[in-house]
């Protein structure tokens, strides 16, 4: 049974890692789901509560990275608080229009927020691009966190 659980977990891991790059799938939650499924197949023999609390915290961190990376990109490129909020709202609204909305939502939100705040379109465009840079940087950080989650899983079971 543990082999079946491991195969299913690996499928979830691959889908989760793909979801980090192709934002139509929820990356980190799929990784955690794969770990839980493996645990169910093995009676949680090698995965304890501390392991799952740590993994859940890493999942929460990946969600925080989405917001923080975009906010950092906006702020780094001279964006106002309104642009940062616009990027965050754009991320939330864009999630309903995945996959393109997850990329374009923060850009549009930061651009529009900065346009309202500064009324300078060139500057607003630069701030919007900053949100994209933050998004892609955040994607790399999330990917690193998720690879760490998978490594921790395999270290725990072997």
PDB file of C-alpha atoms in Angstrom:
ATOM      1  CA  UNK A   1       0.000   0.000   0.000  1.00  0.00           C
ATOM      2  CA  UNK A   2       2.839   2.435   0.692  1.00  0.00           C
ATOM      3  CA  UNK A   3       4.015   2.120  -2.921  1.00  0.00           C
ATOM      4  CA  UNK A   4       0.580   3.099  -4.217  1.00  0.00           C
ATOM      5  CA  UNK A   5       0.508   6.015  -1.789  1.00  0.00           C
ATOM      6  CA  UNK A   6       3.966   7.105  -2.909  1.00  0.00           C
ATOM      7  CA  UNK A   7       3.015   6.985  -6.589  1.00  0.00           C
ATOM      8  CA  UNK A   8      -0.088   9.085  -5.919  1.00  0.00           C
ATOM      9  CA  UNK A   9       1.944  11.514  -3.805  1.00  0.00           C
ATOM     10  CA  UNK A  10       4.523  11.919  -6.577  1.00  0.00           C
ATOM     11  CA  UNK A  11       1.743  12.642  -9.074  1.00  0.00           C
ATOM     12  CA  UNK A  12       0.447  15.337  -6.717  1.00  0.00           C
ATOM     13  CA  UNK A  13       3.995  16.677  -6.307  1.00  0.00           C
ATOM     14  CA  UNK A  14       4.480  16.963 -10.059  1.00  0.00           C
ATOM     15  CA  UNK A  15       1.109  18.673 -10.457  1.00  0.00           C
ATOM     16  CA  UNK A  16       1.908  21.017  -7.566  1.00  0.00           C
ATOM     17  CA  UNK A  17       5.303  22.003  -8.942  1.00  0.00           C
ATOM     18  CA  UNK A  18       3.730  22.522 -12.367  1.00  0.00           C
ATOM     19  CA  UNK A  19       1.087  24.669 -10.679  1.00  0.00           C
ATOM     20  CA  UNK A  20       3.752  27.008  -9.392  1.00  0.00           C
ATOM     21  CA  UNK A  21       4.863  27.733 -12.929  1.00  0.00           C
ATOM     22  CA  UNK A  22       1.455  27.351 -14.595  1.00  0.00           C
ATOM     23  CA  UNK A  23      -0.782  29.194 -12.165  1.00  0.00           C
ATOM     24  CA  UNK A  24      -3.939  27.286 -13.060  1.00  0.00           C
ATOM     25  CA  UNK A  25      -3.171  24.675 -10.366  1.00  0.00           C
ATOM     26  CA  UNK A  26      -2.730  25.406  -6.640  1.00  0.00           C
ATOM     27  CA  UNK A  27       0.946  24.471  -6.242  1.00  0.00           C
ATOM     28  CA  UNK A  28       1.736  24.156  -2.536  1.00  0.00           C
ATOM     29  CA  UNK A  29      -1.709  22.840  -1.484  1.00  0.00           C
ATOM     30  CA  UNK A  30      -1.320  20.001  -3.997  1.00  0.00           C
ATOM     31  CA  UNK A  31       2.040  19.123  -2.473  1.00  0.00           C
ATOM     32  CA  UNK A  32       0.516  19.010   0.992  1.00  0.00           C
ATOM     33  CA  UNK A  33      -2.422  16.962  -0.293  1.00  0.00           C
ATOM     34  CA  UNK A  34       0.010  14.425  -1.766  1.00  0.00           C
ATOM     35  CA  UNK A  35       1.734  14.132   1.599  1.00  0.00           C
ATOM     36  CA  UNK A  36      -1.566  13.623   3.408  1.00  0.00           C
ATOM     37  CA  UNK A  37      -2.594  10.959   0.888  1.00  0.00           C
ATOM     38  CA  UNK A  38       0.695   9.154   1.418  1.00  0.00           C
ATOM     39  CA  UNK A  39       0.123   9.387   5.156  1.00  0.00           C
ATOM     40  CA  UNK A  40      -3.336   7.892   4.801  1.00  0.00           C
ATOM     41  CA  UNK A  41      -1.947   4.969   2.812  1.00  0.00           C
ATOM     42  CA  UNK A  42       0.765   4.287   5.399  1.00  0.00           C
ATOM     43  CA  UNK A  43      -1.161   5.055   8.555  1.00  0.00           C
ATOM     44  CA  UNK A  44       1.063   8.104   9.121  1.00  0.00           C
ATOM     45  CA  UNK A  45       3.854   5.746  10.180  1.00  0.00           C
ATOM     46  CA  UNK A  46       6.719   8.064   9.224  1.00  0.00           C
ATOM     47  CA  UNK A  47       4.961  11.436   9.090  1.00  0.00           C
ATOM     48  CA  UNK A  48       4.085  12.998  12.424  1.00  0.00           C
ATOM     49  CA  UNK A  49       2.166  16.078  13.535  1.00  0.00           C
ATOM     50  CA  UNK A  50       5.296  18.246  13.658  1.00  0.00           C
ATOM     51  CA  UNK A  51       6.014  17.351  10.020  1.00  0.00           C
ATOM     52  CA  UNK A  52       2.525  18.400   8.911  1.00  0.00           C
ATOM     53  CA  UNK A  53       2.536  21.598  10.983  1.00  0.00           C
ATOM     54  CA  UNK A  54       5.859  22.539   9.376  1.00  0.00           C
ATOM     55  CA  UNK A  55       4.567  21.728   5.912  1.00  0.00           C
ATOM     56  CA  UNK A  56       1.365  23.717   6.517  1.00  0.00           C
ATOM     57  CA  UNK A  57       3.459  26.712   7.606  1.00  0.00           C
ATOM     58  CA  UNK A  58       5.472  26.431   4.391  1.00  0.00           C
ATOM     59  CA  UNK A  59       2.228  26.354   2.390  1.00  0.00           C
ATOM     60  CA  UNK A  60       1.098  29.521   4.194  1.00  0.00           C
ATOM     61  CA  UNK A  61       4.488  31.080   3.446  1.00  0.00           C
ATOM     62  CA  UNK A  62       4.053  30.412  -0.265  1.00  0.00           C
ATOM     63  CA  UNK A  63       0.777  32.347  -0.179  1.00  0.00           C
ATOM     64  CA  UNK A  64       2.470  35.217   1.672  1.00  0.00           C
ATOM     65  CA  UNK A  65       5.242  35.258  -0.939  1.00  0.00           C
ATOM     66  CA  UNK A  66       2.646  35.957  -3.654  1.00  0.00           C
ATOM     67  CA  UNK A  67       1.616  39.180  -1.973  1.00  0.00           C
ATOM     68  CA  UNK A  68       4.987  40.219  -0.580  1.00  0.00           C
ATOM     69  CA  UNK A  69       6.938  39.696  -3.805  1.00  0.00           C
ATOM     70  CA  UNK A  70       4.466  41.735  -5.827  1.00  0.00           C
ATOM     71  CA  UNK A  71       4.431  44.477  -3.177  1.00  0.00           C
ATOM     72  CA  UNK A  72       8.227  44.504  -3.141  1.00  0.00           C
ATOM     73  CA  UNK A  73       8.346  44.831  -6.937  1.00  0.00           C
ATOM     74  CA  UNK A  74       5.880  47.710  -6.855  1.00  0.00           C
ATOM     75  CA  UNK A  75       7.670  49.516  -4.027  1.00  0.00           C
ATOM     76  CA  UNK A  76      11.101  48.939  -5.603  1.00  0.00           C
ATOM     77  CA  UNK A  77       9.907  50.642  -8.775  1.00  0.00           C
ATOM     78  CA  UNK A  78       8.560  53.705  -6.961  1.00  0.00           C
ATOM     79  CA  UNK A  79       4.961  52.629  -6.492  1.00  0.00           C
ATOM     80  CA  UNK A  80       2.648  54.176  -3.945  1.00  0.00           C
ATOM     81  CA  UNK A  81       0.578  52.442  -1.279  1.00  0.00           C
ATOM     82  CA  UNK A  82      -2.367  52.627  -3.655  1.00  0.00           C
ATOM     83  CA  UNK A  83      -0.337  50.721  -6.269  1.00  0.00           C
ATOM     84  CA  UNK A  84       0.602  48.061  -3.703  1.00  0.00           C
ATOM     85  CA  UNK A  85      -3.045  47.652  -2.733  1.00  0.00           C
ATOM     86  CA  UNK A  86      -4.032  47.662  -6.390  1.00  0.00           C
ATOM     87  CA  UNK A  87      -1.551  44.857  -7.080  1.00  0.00           C
ATOM     88  CA  UNK A  88      -2.923  42.801  -4.176  1.00  0.00           C
ATOM     89  CA  UNK A  89      -6.514  43.320  -5.290  1.00  0.00           C
ATOM     90  CA  UNK A  90      -5.497  42.541  -8.859  1.00  0.00           C
ATOM     91  CA  UNK A  91      -3.968  39.270  -7.660  1.00  0.00           C
ATOM     92  CA  UNK A  92      -7.196  38.300  -5.896  1.00  0.00           C
ATOM     93  CA  UNK A  93      -9.414  39.215  -8.840  1.00  0.00           C
ATOM     94  CA  UNK A  94      -6.977  37.708 -11.330  1.00  0.00           C
ATOM     95  CA  UNK A  95      -7.167  34.366  -9.538  1.00  0.00           C
ATOM     96  CA  UNK A  96     -10.685  33.982 -10.927  1.00  0.00           C
ATOM     97  CA  UNK A  97      -9.350  34.348 -14.465  1.00  0.00           C
ATOM     98  CA  UNK A  98      -6.425  31.935 -14.253  1.00  0.00           C
ATOM     99  CA  UNK A  99      -3.929  31.469 -15.699  1.00  0.00           C
ATOM    100  CA  UNK A 100      -3.618  34.830 -17.478  1.00  0.00           C
ATOM    101  CA  UNK A 101      -5.426  36.716 -14.720  1.00  0.00           C
ATOM    102  CA  UNK A 102      -2.883  35.677 -12.101  1.00  0.00           C
ATOM    103  CA  UNK A 103      -0.146  37.335 -14.137  1.00  0.00           C
ATOM    104  CA  UNK A 104      -2.089  40.271 -15.560  1.00  0.00           C
ATOM    105  CA  UNK A 105      -4.192  41.022 -12.460  1.00  0.00           C
ATOM    106  CA  UNK A 106      -1.347  42.319 -10.264  1.00  0.00           C
ATOM    107  CA  UNK A 107       0.086  44.245 -13.209  1.00  0.00           C
ATOM    108  CA  UNK A 108      -3.252  45.908 -14.003  1.00  0.00           C
ATOM    109  CA  UNK A 109      -4.019  46.566 -10.338  1.00  0.00           C
ATOM    110  CA  UNK A 110      -0.632  48.151  -9.647  1.00  0.00           C
ATOM    111  CA  UNK A 111      -0.783  50.149 -12.878  1.00  0.00           C
ATOM    112  CA  UNK A 112      -4.284  51.472 -12.162  1.00  0.00           C
ATOM    113  CA  UNK A 113      -3.519  52.143  -8.501  1.00  0.00           C
ATOM    114  CA  UNK A 114      -0.431  54.135  -9.385  1.00  0.00           C
ATOM    115  CA  UNK A 115      -2.253  55.924 -12.203  1.00  0.00           C
ATOM    116  CA  UNK A 116      -4.874  57.103  -9.727  1.00  0.00           C
ATOM    117  CA  UNK A 117      -2.187  58.097  -7.208  1.00  0.00           C
ATOM    118  CA  UNK A 118       0.285  59.858  -9.508  1.00  0.00           C
ATOM    119  CA  UNK A 119      -1.644  60.519 -12.742  1.00  0.00           C
ATOM    120  CA  UNK A 120       1.576  59.761 -14.665  1.00  0.00           C
ATOM    121  CA  UNK A 121       1.088  56.938 -17.155  1.00  0.00           C
ATOM    122  CA  UNK A 122       4.779  56.224 -17.860  1.00  0.00           C
ATOM    123  CA  UNK A 123       5.535  55.985 -14.147  1.00  0.00           C
ATOM    124  CA  UNK A 124       2.433  53.834 -13.632  1.00  0.00           C
ATOM    125  CA  UNK A 125       3.573  51.510 -16.392  1.00  0.00           C
ATOM    126  CA  UNK A 126       6.986  51.163 -14.710  1.00  0.00           C
ATOM    127  CA  UNK A 127       5.259  50.319 -11.427  1.00  0.00           C
ATOM    128  CA  UNK A 128       3.085  47.738 -13.203  1.00  0.00           C
ATOM    129  CA  UNK A 129       6.202  46.161 -14.688  1.00  0.00           C
ATOM    130  CA  UNK A 130       7.678  46.154 -11.184  1.00  0.00           C
ATOM    131  CA  UNK A 131       4.717  44.070 -10.030  1.00  0.00           C
ATOM    132  CA  UNK A 132       5.472  41.576 -12.810  1.00  0.00           C
ATOM    133  CA  UNK A 133       9.121  41.418 -11.779  1.00  0.00           C
ATOM    134  CA  UNK A 134       7.998  40.800  -8.205  1.00  0.00           C
ATOM    135  CA  UNK A 135       5.580  38.126  -9.378  1.00  0.00           C
ATOM    136  CA  UNK A 136       8.233  36.229 -11.315  1.00  0.00           C
ATOM    137  CA  UNK A 137      10.746  36.595  -8.487  1.00  0.00           C
ATOM    138  CA  UNK A 138       8.105  35.344  -6.070  1.00  0.00           C
ATOM    139  CA  UNK A 139       7.479  32.370  -8.338  1.00  0.00           C
ATOM    140  CA  UNK A 140      11.145  31.414  -8.052  1.00  0.00           C
ATOM    141  CA  UNK A 141      11.010  31.735  -4.258  1.00  0.00           C
ATOM    142  CA  UNK A 142       7.823  29.638  -4.114  1.00  0.00           C
ATOM    143  CA  UNK A 143       9.416  27.008  -6.332  1.00  0.00           C
ATOM    144  CA  UNK A 144      12.417  26.839  -3.992  1.00  0.00           C
ATOM    145  CA  UNK A 145      10.114  26.505  -0.959  1.00  0.00           C
ATOM    146  CA  UNK A 146       8.104  23.770  -2.634  1.00  0.00           C
ATOM    147  CA  UNK A 147      11.196  21.829  -3.673  1.00  0.00           C
ATOM    148  CA  UNK A 148      12.275  22.092  -0.044  1.00  0.00           C
ATOM    149  CA  UNK A 149       8.908  20.684   1.020  1.00  0.00           C
ATOM    150  CA  UNK A 150       9.328  17.698  -1.289  1.00  0.00           C
ATOM    151  CA  UNK A 151      12.901  17.097  -0.118  1.00  0.00           C
ATOM    152  CA  UNK A 152      11.734  17.197   3.498  1.00  0.00           C
ATOM    153  CA  UNK A 153       8.995  14.678   2.665  1.00  0.00           C
ATOM    154  CA  UNK A 154      11.432  12.206   1.094  1.00  0.00           C
ATOM    155  CA  UNK A 155      13.915  12.716   3.944  1.00  0.00           C
ATOM    156  CA  UNK A 156      11.121  11.889   6.407  1.00  0.00           C
ATOM    157  CA  UNK A 157       9.940   8.727   4.685  1.00  0.00           C
ATOM    158  CA  UNK A 158      13.311   7.194   3.790  1.00  0.00           C
TER     159      UNK A 158
END
